[in-house]
Amino acid sequence: MIAQQTMPGRPGSFRPTRGPLKTDWHADVKTQGELEAAVGAGIRRFEQDYMGRGPRDIRAHLLGDLLVVRLTGVLTAAEQHLAQSSPAEKGRALLKQVRTHLVETARPMLEEMIHEVTGAKVLSLHHDISTVTGEEIIVATLAEFPYYRDAKRR
């Protein structure tokens, strides 16, 4: 028999369980902040391993079924010179094209990492980078709201 458990922080949401209701299920479920930190750490590893350099700062925000990741300081010195080269429009377009191609090539790895952390399948993934500020944005639409528990109040 499948029982249902109400998820804290998620009005009207249920978590199916097998057998009797567990009262300590929340010990296995991360908080929203822990999910966001884990996604940020995964994206940082991806940037370091796949792009060759990690961002200066990274912030992930879970907004319902939308995951927004903001990375700052991602451009290498060579990419900064390319973006400022003459003609500047050509250098910026080339930089955006290369970065977009790299993210699209690695998309399955990013989707798998997000799925492992949040437990939700990625429906769509969007990416853009500013060649002026060196800021990169990754937005993922998830198939469902990830489960998380409320943070403990101190």
Short mmCIF file of N, CA, C and O in Angstrom, two decimals, residues 65-68 104 107 110-111 114 120-127 138-143:
data_model
loop_
_atom_site.label_atom_id
_atom_site.label_comp_id
_atom_site.label_asym_id
_atom_site.label_seq_id
_atom_site.Cartn_x
_atom_site.Cartn_y
_atom_site.Cartn_z
N ASP A 65 9.49 25.85 -9.65
CA ASP A 65 10.05 24.88 -10.59
C ASP A 65 11.09 25.52 -11.52
O ASP A 65 11.43 24.98 -12.55
N LEU A 66 11.60 26.69 -11.12
CA LEU A 66 12.59 27.42 -11.90
C LEU A 66 13.88 27.52 -11.10
O LEU A 66 13.87 27.91 -9.93
N LEU A 67 14.98 27.16 -11.72
CA LEU A 67 16.29 27.24 -11.10
C LEU A 67 17.11 28.29 -11.85
O LEU A 67 17.31 28.18 -13.05
N VAL A 68 17.54 29.33 -11.15
CA VAL A 68 18.33 30.41 -11.75
C VAL A 68 19.71 30.39 -11.11
O VAL A 68 19.83 30.46 -9.89
N GLU A 104 25.88 23.87 -24.63
CA GLU A 104 24.96 22.95 -25.32
C GLU A 104 25.57 21.55 -25.44
O GLU A 104 24.86 20.56 -25.32
N ARG A 107 25.31 19.95 -22.05
CA ARG A 107 23.95 20.02 -21.50
C ARG A 107 23.52 18.72 -20.80
O ARG A 107 22.96 18.79 -19.70
N LEU A 110 24.99 18.70 -17.32
CA LEU A 110 24.36 19.69 -16.45
C LEU A 110 22.98 19.22 -16.01
O LEU A 110 22.62 19.33 -14.84
N GLU A 111 22.20 18.70 -16.95
CA GLU A 111 20.85 18.23 -16.63
C GLU A 111 20.90 17.07 -15.64
O GLU A 111 20.09 17.01 -14.71
N ILE A 114 21.76 18.48 -12.13
CA ILE A 114 20.61 19.17 -11.55
C ILE A 114 19.56 18.16 -11.10
O ILE A 114 18.98 18.29 -10.02
N ALA A 120 14.38 16.49 -9.57
CA ALA A 120 13.42 16.87 -10.61
C ALA A 120 14.11 16.85 -11.98
O ALA A 120 15.26 17.29 -12.11
N LYS A 121 13.40 16.37 -12.97
CA LYS A 121 13.92 16.32 -14.33
C LYS A 121 13.95 17.73 -14.91
O LYS A 121 13.06 18.54 -14.65
N VAL A 122 14.97 18.03 -15.71
CA VAL A 122 15.09 19.33 -16.36
C VAL A 122 14.32 19.30 -17.67
O VAL A 122 14.57 18.45 -18.53
N LEU A 123 13.37 20.22 -17.81
CA LEU A 123 12.59 20.32 -19.05
C LEU A 123 13.31 21.17 -20.09
O LEU A 123 13.33 20.84 -21.27
N SER A 124 13.86 22.30 -19.65
CA SER A 124 14.59 23.16 -20.58
C SER A 124 15.72 23.86 -19.84
O SER A 124 15.67 24.05 -18.63
N LEU A 125 16.75 24.20 -20.60
CA LEU A 125 17.94 24.85 -20.05
C LEU A 125 18.29 26.02 -20.95
O LEU A 125 18.38 25.86 -22.18
N HIS A 126 18.48 27.18 -20.35
CA HIS A 126 18.80 28.39 -21.10
C HIS A 126 20.09 28.98 -20.55
O HIS A 126 20.37 28.87 -19.35
N HIS A 127 20.85 29.63 -21.42
CA HIS A 127 22.16 30.14 -21.03
C HIS A 127 22.44 31.44 -21.77
O HIS A 127 22.09 31.59 -22.93
N ILE A 138 22.42 30.89 -16.06
CA ILE A 138 21.87 29.61 -16.50
C ILE A 138 20.50 29.48 -15.84
O ILE A 138 20.38 29.64 -14.63
N VAL A 139 19.49 29.22 -16.64
CA VAL A 139 18.13 29.06 -16.14
C VAL A 139 17.63 27.68 -16.55
O VAL A 139 17.70 27.33 -17.73
N ALA A 140 17.15 26.92 -15.59
CA ALA A 140 16.61 25.59 -15.87
C ALA A 140 15.15 25.54 -15.42
O ALA A 140 14.82 25.97 -14.31
N THR A 141 14.29 25.05 -16.30
CA THR A 141 12.89 24.82 -15.96
C THR A 141 12.79 23.35 -15.58
O THR A 141 13.19 22.47 -16.34
N LEU A 142 12.24 23.09 -14.38
CA LEU A 142 12.14 21.73 -13.87
C LEU A 142 10.75 21.17 -14.09
O LEU A 142 9.77 21.91 -14.16
N ALA A 143 10.65 19.85 -14.19
CA ALA A 143 9.37 19.19 -14.45
C ALA A 143 8.43 19.29 -13.24
O ALA A 143 7.22 19.16 -13.40
#
